[in-house]
Amino acid sequence: MSGKVYLIGAGPGDPGLLTLRGKEILELADVVVYDRLVSPAILGMCNPKAKMVDVGKMPTHHKVKQSEINKLLVQFAGEYPQGVVARLKGGDPFVFGRGGEEALELVDAGVEFEIVPGITSAISVPAYAGIPVSHRGIATSFHIITGHEKSDLSLDFDALAKCPGTLIFLMGIANMDLIAKRLIECGKDPKTPLAFIEKGTTPYQRTVMATLETAGETIVRDNVTAPAITIMGGVVELGKTLAWKKNLPLSGKRLVVTRAAKQASGITARLMALGAEVIETPMIETRSLDIRNWADLANYDLLAFTSTNGVESFFKQLLASGRDIRELAGKKIASVGKITEKKLLEYGIRCDYVPEDHTGEGLGKLLAEKCSVGELNDSRILLLQGNLADDTLMKLLPKATRWVVYETTPVAELPDWKREAIESANAVVFASSSAVENFVKLNARVNSLAFCIGRMTEASAKKAGFETMTSDETTMDSLVKKVAEYYVAGENA
Ligand code: SAH
């Protein structure tokens, strides 16, 4: 029995353009063999336990040869019997992706495989530049051509020059001067509009317009670099009206967010909405802990939750123990704040008590007050918390009982792909001192700018040698605002 290989198209760059099927496989993968153009956000979706193999670049900066990649896939299928080997390629695996060659090798070796198509850059990158590849009355066909071949080789310039459809060249920047000249020689109108679209669909996307006759000089003058596609034809003009992707305050900025995965999504989404590329690098991981004294649950009248992790761990263990929410019948429920309250609602539970100020102290005071008026009895209060929770609540409710339902530990390792992504980031975002300390311990090389939430975090970051920018308030909103302000202010943009 050998494992199954999935040739998966990662799409052109924007992680939102990966298919659902592709994501599903990546989450299960035992091995991921990936190319250079695959975005870190997509690598971040892979099963965290998967072996990650970069064939776009070796330590010596040489690409792994195609024949070696083919062999590697067969080898991994053998090493992971019944396993999932994901071969992740930019765009679509069968559009100039050499996916066909890999599949042939798998057939030869008798390895089972599946093709998961991806959105090819050939049509999606123009779409992100507002250029439809076909348009009624302008182009009734479009043609995707490799520009990689030397110009005297297999391209039929006569036919291409006569072709009235849109011409889309992949991999062609280095040869485009020659390609354009040959097309003109063969009779294509030198005034044919043309666009180069660099790093399309990513936060670094750039469109440069030219005509067939100015193609070569434009590439040099505007320093057009790979990966870029070249699109030629009347449809290019539509891009002037339809270009919809806005240049946002954080476009072209790569930021590292060090919050724990679950909490990161809020700030990540906000920074991405401002145009940034975000590398989520949590500094801590949480693990739910076994609860052995379930029988004691009957002794409590009120359960108090102080985090969404606590809620998730508690219910996970409750179900794992063979019980369900009926165990909570008749009990009062308290939550530290709105987010935890919302999480409880997902489990079908409404809260009886939520303090106004959303802090442990607020919750403790509220419950203590209810105890003093006899509404509650503090010896029958159960606090469900993590191993790092401080004793604020226990001090305010001395007779309550505390169960540690989850554990938080510092992340001890960084995968290579993440280390590399971090190296080229513009800045790191820290939401706690412990995140700074752990980041330093992980020895990640990084640009020395840190955005910090709160003065304590700022002090730790300064101590660690970072240049710091600190949010005015200790909220994520304020931090996001700070980041945007910093980059909008001219000299840093
Ligand atoms: N299988 C891929 C193409 C692989 S060839 C696909 O279907 O998209 C690599 C070429 O694709 C690059 O040289 C470039 O021309 C193009 N390309 C891939 N991603 C791109 C992007 N985000 N922006 C511009 N061009 C891109």
Short mmCIF file of C-alpha atoms and ligand atoms in Angstrom, two decimals:
data_model
loop_
_atom_site.label_atom_id
_atom_site.label_comp_id
_atom_site.label_asym_id
_atom_site.label_seq_id
_atom_site.Cartn_x
_atom_site.Cartn_y
_atom_site.Cartn_z
CA MET A 1 0.00 0.00 0.00
CA SER A 2 1.36 3.40 -0.82
CA GLY A 3 -0.02 6.80 0.06
CA LYS A 4 -2.05 8.88 -2.33
CA VAL A 5 -0.59 11.94 -4.01
CA TYR A 6 -2.73 15.03 -4.59
CA LEU A 7 -1.55 17.52 -7.19
CA ILE A 8 -3.12 20.68 -5.84
CA GLY A 9 -3.36 24.09 -7.44
CA ALA A 10 -2.78 26.81 -4.83
CA GLY A 11 -4.16 29.58 -7.04
CA PRO A 12 -2.35 32.77 -7.96
CA GLY A 13 -1.43 34.06 -4.48
CA ASP A 14 -4.46 35.44 -2.63
CA PRO A 15 -5.11 32.68 -0.07
CA GLY A 16 -8.85 33.17 -0.55
CA LEU A 17 -8.48 31.77 -4.05
CA LEU A 18 -7.45 28.28 -2.90
CA THR A 19 -10.26 25.79 -3.55
CA LEU A 20 -12.22 24.16 -0.72
CA ARG A 21 -11.01 20.76 -1.89
CA GLY A 22 -7.41 21.94 -1.82
CA LYS A 23 -7.77 23.26 1.72
CA GLU A 24 -9.43 20.06 2.87
CA ILE A 25 -6.48 17.97 1.64
CA LEU A 26 -3.85 20.34 3.04
CA GLU A 27 -5.44 20.08 6.48
CA LEU A 28 -5.01 16.31 6.34
CA ALA A 29 -1.64 16.11 4.62
CA ASP A 30 1.25 14.09 6.03
CA VAL A 31 3.70 15.72 3.62
CA VAL A 32 3.42 18.93 1.65
CA VAL A 33 5.81 19.37 -1.28
CA TYR A 34 5.49 23.01 -2.31
CA ASP A 35 6.75 25.52 -4.86
CA ARG A 36 8.26 28.95 -4.42
CA LEU A 37 5.18 30.89 -5.48
CA VAL A 38 2.86 29.44 -2.83
CA SER A 39 1.92 32.12 -0.28
CA PRO A 40 2.80 31.73 3.41
CA ALA A 41 -0.88 32.11 4.30
CA ILE A 42 -1.63 28.91 2.38
CA LEU A 43 1.33 27.10 3.94
CA GLY A 44 -0.15 28.17 7.26
CA MET A 45 -3.35 26.25 6.45
CA CYS A 46 -1.49 22.94 6.17
CA ASN A 47 -1.70 20.33 8.89
CA PRO A 48 0.74 21.70 11.49
CA LYS A 49 2.21 18.22 11.86
CA ALA A 50 2.88 17.77 8.13
CA LYS A 51 6.44 17.47 6.88
CA MET A 52 6.97 20.61 4.76
CA VAL A 53 9.29 20.19 1.78
CA ASP A 54 10.32 23.27 -0.21
CA VAL A 55 11.29 22.26 -3.73
CA GLY A 56 11.27 25.83 -5.01
CA LYS A 57 14.56 26.46 -3.36
CA MET A 58 17.16 24.31 -1.67
CA PRO A 59 19.45 25.59 1.10
CA THR A 60 21.98 26.36 -1.63
CA HIS A 61 19.29 28.34 -3.47
CA HIS A 62 19.19 25.87 -6.33
CA LYS A 63 15.84 24.68 -7.47
CA VAL A 64 15.18 20.97 -7.09
CA LYS A 65 15.19 19.46 -10.58
CA GLN A 66 11.85 18.33 -11.99
CA SER A 67 13.06 14.74 -12.27
CA GLU A 68 13.98 14.82 -8.58
CA ILE A 69 10.58 16.23 -7.62
CA ASN A 70 8.90 13.41 -9.54
CA LYS A 71 11.01 10.88 -7.64
CA LEU A 72 10.34 12.57 -4.30
CA LEU A 73 6.58 12.23 -4.76
CA VAL A 74 6.90 8.50 -5.41
CA GLN A 75 9.28 8.19 -2.48
CA PHE A 76 6.91 9.97 -0.03
CA ALA A 77 3.97 7.88 -1.24
CA GLY A 78 6.07 4.86 -0.22
CA GLU A 79 7.13 6.35 3.11
CA TYR A 80 3.56 7.18 4.10
CA PRO A 81 1.45 4.11 3.33
CA GLN A 82 -2.19 5.20 3.34
CA GLY A 83 -0.95 8.71 3.89
CA VAL A 84 -1.75 11.95 2.15
CA VAL A 85 1.02 13.51 0.07
CA ALA A 86 0.12 16.99 -1.11
CA ARG A 87 1.99 18.44 -4.06
CA LEU A 88 1.15 22.12 -3.89
CA LYS A 89 1.77 24.21 -6.99
CA GLY A 90 1.08 27.80 -7.95
CA GLY A 91 -2.02 28.51 -10.03
CA ASP A 92 -3.35 25.37 -11.67
CA PRO A 93 -1.18 22.23 -11.65
CA PHE A 94 -1.82 21.49 -15.33
CA VAL A 95 -1.27 25.01 -16.68
CA PHE A 96 2.49 25.23 -17.30
CA GLY A 97 2.90 23.66 -13.92
CA ARG A 98 4.52 20.42 -15.07
CA GLY A 99 1.78 18.61 -13.18
CA GLY A 100 1.36 16.31 -16.15
CA GLU A 101 4.95 15.11 -15.85
CA GLU A 102 4.49 14.41 -12.17
CA ALA A 103 1.25 12.52 -12.80
CA LEU A 104 2.91 10.39 -15.51
CA GLU A 105 5.65 9.41 -13.07
CA LEU A 106 3.02 8.46 -10.48
CA VAL A 107 1.22 6.29 -13.02
CA ASP A 108 4.53 4.58 -13.86
CA ALA A 109 5.17 3.88 -10.20
CA GLY A 110 1.62 2.64 -9.65
CA VAL A 111 0.87 5.41 -7.12
CA GLU A 112 -2.73 6.55 -6.80
CA PHE A 113 -3.31 10.27 -7.35
CA GLU A 114 -5.92 12.99 -7.65
CA ILE A 115 -5.76 16.35 -9.41
CA VAL A 116 -7.18 19.32 -7.53
CA PRO A 117 -7.39 22.13 -10.09
CA GLY A 118 -6.47 25.63 -9.02
CA ILE A 119 -7.33 29.07 -10.28
CA THR A 120 -4.72 29.79 -12.90
CA SER A 121 -2.87 33.09 -12.82
CA ALA A 122 -3.48 33.36 -16.57
CA ILE A 123 -7.05 34.56 -16.11
CA SER A 124 -7.27 35.50 -12.42
CA VAL A 125 -4.35 37.93 -12.41
CA PRO A 126 -5.88 39.96 -15.28
CA ALA A 127 -9.21 39.82 -13.42
CA TYR A 128 -7.55 41.37 -10.36
CA ALA A 129 -6.28 44.13 -12.64
CA GLY A 130 -9.78 44.68 -14.02
CA ILE A 131 -9.00 43.08 -17.38
CA PRO A 132 -11.51 40.53 -18.67
CA VAL A 133 -9.66 38.05 -20.91
CA SER A 134 -12.61 37.94 -23.30
CA HIS A 135 -15.14 40.70 -23.95
CA ARG A 136 -17.98 40.87 -26.39
CA GLY A 137 -17.01 42.91 -29.40
CA ILE A 138 -13.32 43.00 -28.43
CA ALA A 139 -12.00 39.45 -28.03
CA THR A 140 -13.77 36.22 -28.81
CA SER A 141 -10.90 33.99 -27.72
CA PHE A 142 -7.93 34.06 -25.41
CA HIS A 143 -4.71 32.14 -25.65
CA ILE A 144 -2.33 31.18 -22.88
CA ILE A 145 1.23 30.92 -24.06
CA THR A 146 4.53 30.14 -22.41
CA GLY A 147 7.06 32.89 -22.87
CA HIS A 148 9.76 30.71 -21.42
CA GLU A 149 10.77 29.09 -24.71
CA LYS A 150 13.55 30.85 -26.53
CA SER A 151 11.97 33.00 -29.21
CA ASP A 152 13.34 31.01 -32.11
CA LEU A 153 11.88 27.85 -30.65
CA SER A 154 8.44 26.39 -30.72
CA LEU A 155 6.26 29.51 -30.76
CA ASP A 156 4.51 30.03 -34.09
CA PHE A 157 4.82 33.82 -34.26
CA ASP A 158 3.06 33.99 -37.62
CA ALA A 159 -0.02 32.36 -36.22
CA LEU A 160 0.13 34.35 -32.96
CA ALA A 161 0.48 37.64 -34.83
CA LYS A 162 -2.60 36.89 -36.94
CA CYS A 163 -4.65 35.66 -34.00
CA PRO A 164 -7.33 38.25 -33.12
CA GLY A 165 -7.86 36.95 -29.58
CA THR A 166 -6.23 38.06 -26.34
CA LEU A 167 -2.68 36.76 -25.88
CA ILE A 168 -1.56 35.91 -22.36
CA PHE A 169 2.08 35.06 -21.76
CA LEU A 170 3.24 33.32 -18.62
CA MET A 171 6.93 33.26 -17.61
CA GLY A 172 7.73 35.68 -20.38
CA ILE A 173 9.28 38.77 -18.84
CA ALA A 174 12.88 37.86 -19.66
CA ASN A 175 12.02 37.15 -23.31
CA MET A 176 9.27 39.73 -23.80
CA ASP A 177 11.39 42.22 -25.73
CA LEU A 178 12.15 39.53 -28.32
CA ILE A 179 8.62 38.16 -28.32
CA ALA A 180 7.17 41.63 -28.96
CA LYS A 181 9.64 42.30 -31.79
CA ARG A 182 8.87 38.99 -33.47
CA LEU A 183 5.13 39.61 -33.23
CA ILE A 184 5.55 43.05 -34.85
CA GLU A 185 7.76 41.55 -37.60
CA CYS A 186 5.02 39.02 -38.27
CA GLY A 187 2.46 41.79 -38.70
CA LYS A 188 0.88 42.37 -35.29
CA ASP A 189 -0.10 46.02 -34.76
CA PRO A 190 2.71 47.76 -32.80
CA LYS A 191 0.05 49.84 -31.02
CA THR A 192 -1.63 46.74 -29.54
CA PRO A 193 -2.29 47.57 -25.88
CA LEU A 194 -0.40 45.42 -23.42
CA ALA A 195 -0.21 45.10 -19.64
CA PHE A 196 2.33 43.54 -17.33
CA ILE A 197 0.81 42.40 -14.06
CA GLU A 198 3.32 41.64 -11.38
CA LYS A 199 2.60 39.50 -8.29
CA GLY A 200 -1.09 39.55 -9.15
CA THR A 201 -3.73 38.95 -6.43
CA THR A 202 -1.12 39.46 -3.68
CA PRO A 203 -0.68 42.61 -1.57
CA TYR A 204 2.22 43.45 -3.89
CA GLN A 205 0.21 43.47 -7.13
CA ARG A 206 1.29 46.04 -9.71
CA THR A 207 0.02 46.73 -13.21
CA VAL A 208 2.19 48.43 -15.81
CA MET A 209 0.59 49.41 -19.12
CA ALA A 210 2.45 49.62 -22.42
CA THR A 211 1.99 48.80 -26.11
CA LEU A 212 3.57 46.07 -28.15
CA GLU A 213 6.23 48.46 -29.48
CA THR A 214 7.14 49.86 -26.04
CA ALA A 215 7.10 46.50 -24.24
CA GLY A 216 10.85 46.00 -23.97
CA GLU A 217 11.74 49.53 -22.86
CA THR A 218 8.85 49.57 -20.36
CA ILE A 219 10.11 46.42 -18.65
CA VAL A 220 13.51 48.02 -18.17
CA ARG A 221 12.24 51.48 -17.22
CA ASP A 222 9.63 50.26 -14.73
CA ASN A 223 11.70 47.33 -13.57
CA VAL A 224 8.99 44.72 -14.20
CA THR A 225 10.04 41.52 -12.44
CA ALA A 226 8.79 37.95 -12.22
CA PRO A 227 6.35 36.56 -11.38
CA ALA A 228 4.40 38.58 -13.87
CA ILE A 229 2.08 37.86 -16.74
CA THR A 230 1.86 39.81 -19.97
CA ILE A 231 -1.53 40.30 -21.53
CA MET A 232 -2.01 41.76 -25.04
CA GLY A 233 -5.08 42.88 -26.90
CA GLY A 234 -7.93 45.35 -26.91
CA VAL A 235 -9.29 44.05 -23.58
CA VAL A 236 -6.31 45.61 -21.80
CA GLU A 237 -7.92 49.05 -22.29
CA LEU A 238 -10.82 47.96 -20.09
CA GLY A 239 -8.38 47.72 -17.20
CA LYS A 240 -8.22 51.51 -17.15
CA THR A 241 -11.90 51.63 -16.20
CA LEU A 242 -12.35 48.35 -14.37
CA ALA A 243 -9.22 48.21 -12.15
CA TRP A 244 -10.91 47.60 -8.81
CA LYS A 245 -8.16 46.48 -6.46
CA LYS A 246 -7.40 49.50 -4.36
CA ASN A 247 -4.02 50.51 -3.17
CA LEU A 248 -4.56 50.28 0.55
CA PRO A 249 -2.59 51.81 3.40
CA LEU A 250 -0.81 48.53 4.12
CA SER A 251 -0.52 47.22 0.56
CA GLY A 252 2.89 45.65 0.07
CA LYS A 253 3.58 45.31 3.80
CA ARG A 254 4.29 41.95 5.39
CA LEU A 255 3.48 41.83 9.10
CA VAL A 256 4.05 39.09 11.64
CA VAL A 257 1.20 38.65 14.14
CA THR A 258 2.29 36.77 17.24
CA ARG A 259 -1.07 36.22 18.89
CA ALA A 260 -2.42 32.75 19.58
CA ALA A 261 -4.11 31.33 16.51
CA LYS A 262 -7.70 31.75 17.68
CA GLN A 263 -7.27 35.28 18.91
CA ALA A 264 -5.17 36.30 15.94
CA SER A 265 -7.94 36.05 13.39
CA GLY A 266 -9.55 39.34 14.45
CA ILE A 267 -6.42 41.43 14.10
CA THR A 268 -5.26 39.45 11.06
CA ALA A 269 -8.52 40.12 9.26
CA ARG A 270 -8.29 43.82 10.06
CA LEU A 271 -4.70 44.17 8.90
CA MET A 272 -5.48 42.20 5.74
CA ALA A 273 -8.47 44.41 5.05
CA LEU A 274 -5.99 47.31 5.08
CA GLY A 275 -3.94 45.52 2.44
CA ALA A 276 -1.20 43.85 4.50
CA GLU A 277 0.11 40.35 4.08
CA VAL A 278 -0.04 38.77 7.51
CA ILE A 279 2.11 35.91 8.77
CA GLU A 280 0.39 34.46 11.80
CA THR A 281 2.99 33.15 14.19
CA PRO A 282 1.44 32.29 17.54
CA MET A 283 3.91 32.25 20.41
CA ILE A 284 1.77 30.01 22.60
CA GLU A 285 -0.26 26.87 22.06
CA THR A 286 -3.16 25.69 24.16
CA ARG A 287 -4.15 22.15 24.99
CA SER A 288 -7.28 21.07 26.83
CA LEU A 289 -6.60 19.05 29.98
CA ASP A 290 -8.37 15.93 31.17
CA ILE A 291 -10.97 16.52 33.84
CA ARG A 292 -11.20 13.58 36.24
CA ASN A 293 -13.60 14.80 38.91
CA TRP A 294 -16.74 15.02 36.82
CA ALA A 295 -18.79 13.53 39.64
CA ASP A 296 -18.11 16.71 41.65
CA LEU A 297 -19.82 18.87 39.07
CA ALA A 298 -23.12 18.23 40.83
CA ASN A 299 -21.78 20.16 43.86
CA TYR A 300 -21.74 23.50 42.07
CA ASP A 301 -24.55 25.95 41.36
CA LEU A 302 -22.58 28.32 39.18
CA LEU A 303 -19.93 27.80 36.51
CA ALA A 304 -17.76 30.80 35.64
CA PHE A 305 -15.82 30.95 32.37
CA THR A 306 -13.01 33.43 31.87
CA SER A 307 -11.96 32.66 28.29
CA THR A 308 -13.13 31.09 25.05
CA ASN A 309 -10.36 28.52 25.47
CA GLY A 310 -11.90 27.58 28.80
CA VAL A 311 -15.32 27.17 27.20
CA GLU A 312 -14.01 25.05 24.35
CA SER A 313 -11.84 22.85 26.55
CA PHE A 314 -14.62 22.31 29.08
CA PHE A 315 -17.18 21.22 26.51
CA LYS A 316 -14.68 19.12 24.60
CA GLN A 317 -13.87 17.19 27.78
CA LEU A 318 -17.52 17.02 28.82
CA LEU A 319 -18.43 15.30 25.56
CA ALA A 320 -15.30 13.14 25.58
CA SER A 321 -16.33 11.85 29.01
CA GLY A 322 -19.61 10.60 27.57
CA ARG A 323 -21.67 13.40 29.14
CA ASP A 324 -23.49 16.30 27.52
CA ILE A 325 -24.91 19.73 28.40
CA ARG A 326 -27.73 18.21 30.43
CA GLU A 327 -25.12 17.99 33.23
CA LEU A 328 -25.44 21.77 33.41
CA ALA A 329 -29.21 21.80 33.85
CA GLY A 330 -30.28 24.25 36.54
CA LYS A 331 -26.82 25.72 37.02
CA LYS A 332 -26.13 29.42 36.68
CA ILE A 333 -23.51 30.46 34.15
CA ALA A 334 -21.16 33.44 34.31
CA SER A 335 -18.79 34.81 31.70
CA VAL A 336 -15.99 37.34 31.94
CA GLY A 337 -17.07 39.23 28.83
CA LYS A 338 -18.92 39.35 25.57
CA ILE A 339 -16.61 37.13 23.53
CA THR A 340 -16.76 34.30 26.03
CA GLU A 341 -20.51 34.85 26.31
CA LYS A 342 -20.84 34.46 22.56
CA LYS A 343 -18.76 31.29 22.60
CA LEU A 344 -21.08 29.82 25.26
CA LEU A 345 -24.05 30.64 23.09
CA GLU A 346 -22.52 28.46 20.35
CA TYR A 347 -22.90 25.57 22.80
CA GLY A 348 -26.53 26.47 23.43
CA ILE A 349 -25.88 28.17 26.76
CA ARG A 350 -26.99 31.64 27.83
CA CYS A 351 -25.11 33.53 30.53
CA ASP A 352 -26.77 34.71 33.71
CA TYR A 353 -23.93 36.99 34.75
CA VAL A 354 -21.58 39.11 32.62
CA PRO A 355 -19.79 42.06 34.26
CA GLU A 356 -19.93 45.46 32.63
CA ASP A 357 -16.18 45.99 32.48
CA HIS A 358 -15.23 42.57 31.04
CA THR A 359 -12.33 41.82 33.35
CA GLY A 360 -11.61 39.06 35.87
CA GLU A 361 -11.87 41.67 38.60
CA GLY A 362 -15.23 42.82 37.29
CA LEU A 363 -16.53 39.27 37.24
CA GLY A 364 -15.18 38.55 40.73
CA LYS A 365 -16.80 41.69 42.16
CA LEU A 366 -20.12 40.97 40.47
CA LEU A 367 -20.26 37.40 41.80
CA ALA A 368 -19.05 38.42 45.27
CA GLU A 369 -21.87 40.97 45.41
CA LYS A 370 -24.42 38.29 44.44
CA CYS A 371 -23.00 36.08 47.21
CA SER A 372 -23.33 38.85 49.78
CA VAL A 373 -27.02 39.33 49.02
CA GLY A 374 -27.57 35.59 49.21
CA GLU A 375 -28.39 35.13 45.54
CA LEU A 376 -25.36 32.84 45.26
CA ASN A 377 -23.28 30.77 47.64
CA ASP A 378 -19.56 31.18 47.03
CA SER A 379 -18.63 27.71 48.15
CA ARG A 380 -20.69 26.40 45.26
CA ILE A 381 -18.99 28.44 42.54
CA LEU A 382 -16.74 26.62 40.06
CA LEU A 383 -14.17 28.60 38.03
CA LEU A 384 -13.06 27.06 34.75
CA GLN A 385 -9.72 28.54 33.80
CA GLY A 386 -6.35 27.98 32.18
CA ASN A 387 -3.08 27.19 33.94
CA LEU A 388 -1.86 30.78 33.58
CA ALA A 389 -4.95 32.50 35.04
CA ASP A 390 -3.96 34.78 37.91
CA ASP A 391 -5.68 34.55 41.28
CA THR A 392 -7.83 37.68 40.98
CA LEU A 393 -11.02 35.63 41.00
CA MET A 394 -9.91 33.31 43.78
CA LYS A 395 -9.08 36.34 45.95
CA LEU A 396 -12.50 37.86 45.41
CA LEU A 397 -14.26 34.50 45.80
CA PRO A 398 -12.10 32.68 48.36
CA LYS A 399 -14.46 29.74 48.81
CA ALA A 400 -14.86 29.02 45.11
CA THR A 401 -13.22 26.03 43.46
CA ARG A 402 -10.99 26.28 40.42
CA TRP A 403 -10.57 23.65 37.74
CA VAL A 404 -7.69 24.10 35.31
CA VAL A 405 -9.30 22.97 32.07
CA TYR A 406 -6.59 23.94 29.63
CA GLU A 407 -2.91 24.55 29.52
CA THR A 408 -0.96 27.19 27.64
CA THR A 409 2.64 26.53 26.71
CA PRO A 410 5.15 28.57 24.72
CA VAL A 411 5.76 27.48 21.13
CA ALA A 412 9.16 25.79 21.01
CA GLU A 413 9.86 25.61 17.27
CA LEU A 414 9.24 27.48 14.04
CA PRO A 415 8.91 25.64 10.73
CA ASP A 416 11.48 26.74 8.13
CA TRP A 417 8.92 28.28 5.79
CA LYS A 418 7.67 30.50 8.56
CA ARG A 419 11.16 31.49 9.64
CA GLU A 420 11.84 32.58 6.05
CA ALA A 421 8.56 34.47 5.77
CA ILE A 422 9.37 36.28 9.03
CA GLU A 423 12.83 37.27 7.82
CA SER A 424 11.35 39.35 5.04
CA ALA A 425 8.58 40.95 7.14
CA ASN A 426 8.37 44.70 7.66
CA ALA A 427 7.39 44.48 11.32
CA VAL A 428 6.16 42.28 14.14
CA VAL A 429 3.00 42.86 16.16
CA PHE A 430 3.17 41.95 19.85
CA ALA A 431 0.22 41.82 22.22
CA SER A 432 2.08 40.72 25.34
CA SER A 433 5.50 40.71 26.99
CA SER A 434 5.58 36.95 27.03
CA ALA A 435 5.10 36.94 23.26
CA VAL A 436 8.16 39.20 22.90
CA GLU A 437 10.23 36.98 25.17
CA ASN A 438 9.29 33.82 23.36
CA PHE A 439 9.85 35.39 19.96
CA VAL A 440 13.39 36.26 21.02
CA LYS A 441 13.92 32.73 22.31
CA LEU A 442 12.88 31.28 18.97
CA ASN A 443 15.70 33.26 17.45
CA ALA A 444 13.68 34.44 14.48
CA ARG A 445 15.57 36.98 12.42
CA VAL A 446 13.43 39.98 11.71
CA ASN A 447 13.34 43.61 10.77
CA SER A 448 13.68 45.42 14.09
CA LEU A 449 10.35 47.25 14.12
CA ALA A 450 7.71 46.10 16.63
CA PHE A 451 4.14 47.33 17.09
CA CYS A 452 3.15 46.82 20.71
CA ILE A 453 -0.09 46.83 22.63
CA GLY A 454 0.46 48.53 26.00
CA ARG A 455 3.50 49.87 27.83
CA MET A 456 4.58 46.55 29.38
CA THR A 457 4.85 44.94 25.96
CA GLU A 458 6.66 48.00 24.70
CA ALA A 459 9.20 47.77 27.52
CA SER A 460 9.90 44.12 26.77
CA ALA A 461 10.27 44.80 23.06
CA LYS A 462 12.67 47.70 23.71
CA LYS A 463 14.71 45.49 25.99
CA ALA A 464 14.88 42.91 23.23
CA GLY A 465 16.32 45.55 20.88
CA PHE A 466 13.25 46.41 18.85
CA GLU A 467 12.39 49.86 17.67
CA THR A 468 8.84 50.21 19.00
CA MET A 469 5.54 51.84 18.11
CA THR A 470 2.90 51.52 20.79
CA SER A 471 -0.87 51.73 20.54
CA ASP A 472 -2.52 54.63 22.38
CA GLU A 473 -4.98 52.30 24.07
CA THR A 474 -4.65 48.66 25.01
CA THR A 475 -7.12 47.49 22.40
CA MET A 476 -6.65 45.74 19.09
CA ASP A 477 -8.49 48.55 17.33
CA SER A 478 -6.03 51.06 18.63
CA LEU A 479 -3.10 48.85 17.63
CA VAL A 480 -4.40 48.38 14.09
CA LYS A 481 -4.88 52.14 13.87
CA LYS A 482 -1.28 52.67 14.95
CA VAL A 483 0.05 50.33 12.28
CA ALA A 484 -1.98 52.03 9.57
CA GLU A 485 -0.95 55.53 10.72
CA TYR A 486 2.70 54.58 10.76
CA TYR A 487 2.71 53.37 7.17
CA VAL A 488 0.49 56.11 5.83
CA ALA A 489 2.90 58.72 7.15
CA GLY A 490 4.95 59.24 3.98
CA GLU A 491 8.48 58.32 4.89
CA ASN A 492 7.61 54.80 6.04
CA ALA A 493 5.27 53.98 3.17
N1 SAH B 1 0.57 26.83 -12.96
C1 SAH B 1 0.68 28.27 -12.88
C2 SAH B 1 1.71 28.83 -13.83
C3 SAH B 1 3.11 28.33 -13.57
S1 SAH B 1 4.30 29.10 -14.56
C4 SAH B 1 -0.70 28.89 -13.09
O1 SAH B 1 -1.64 28.21 -13.49
O2 SAH B 1 -0.83 30.09 -12.81
C5 SAH B 1 4.78 30.48 -13.56
C6 SAH B 1 4.33 31.76 -14.21
O3 SAH B 1 2.98 32.02 -13.87
C7 SAH B 1 5.07 32.97 -13.73
O4 SAH B 1 6.29 33.13 -14.41
C8 SAH B 1 4.11 34.08 -14.07
O5 SAH B 1 4.13 34.38 -15.44
C9 SAH B 1 2.79 33.41 -13.79
N2 SAH B 1 2.29 33.72 -12.45
C10 SAH B 1 2.03 32.87 -11.48
N3 SAH B 1 1.54 33.51 -10.39
C11 SAH B 1 1.49 34.82 -10.73
C12 SAH B 1 1.06 35.99 -10.05
N4 SAH B 1 0.59 35.95 -8.80
N5 SAH B 1 1.15 37.17 -10.69
C13 SAH B 1 1.62 37.23 -11.95
N6 SAH B 1 2.02 36.16 -12.63
C14 SAH B 1 1.96 34.96 -12.04
#
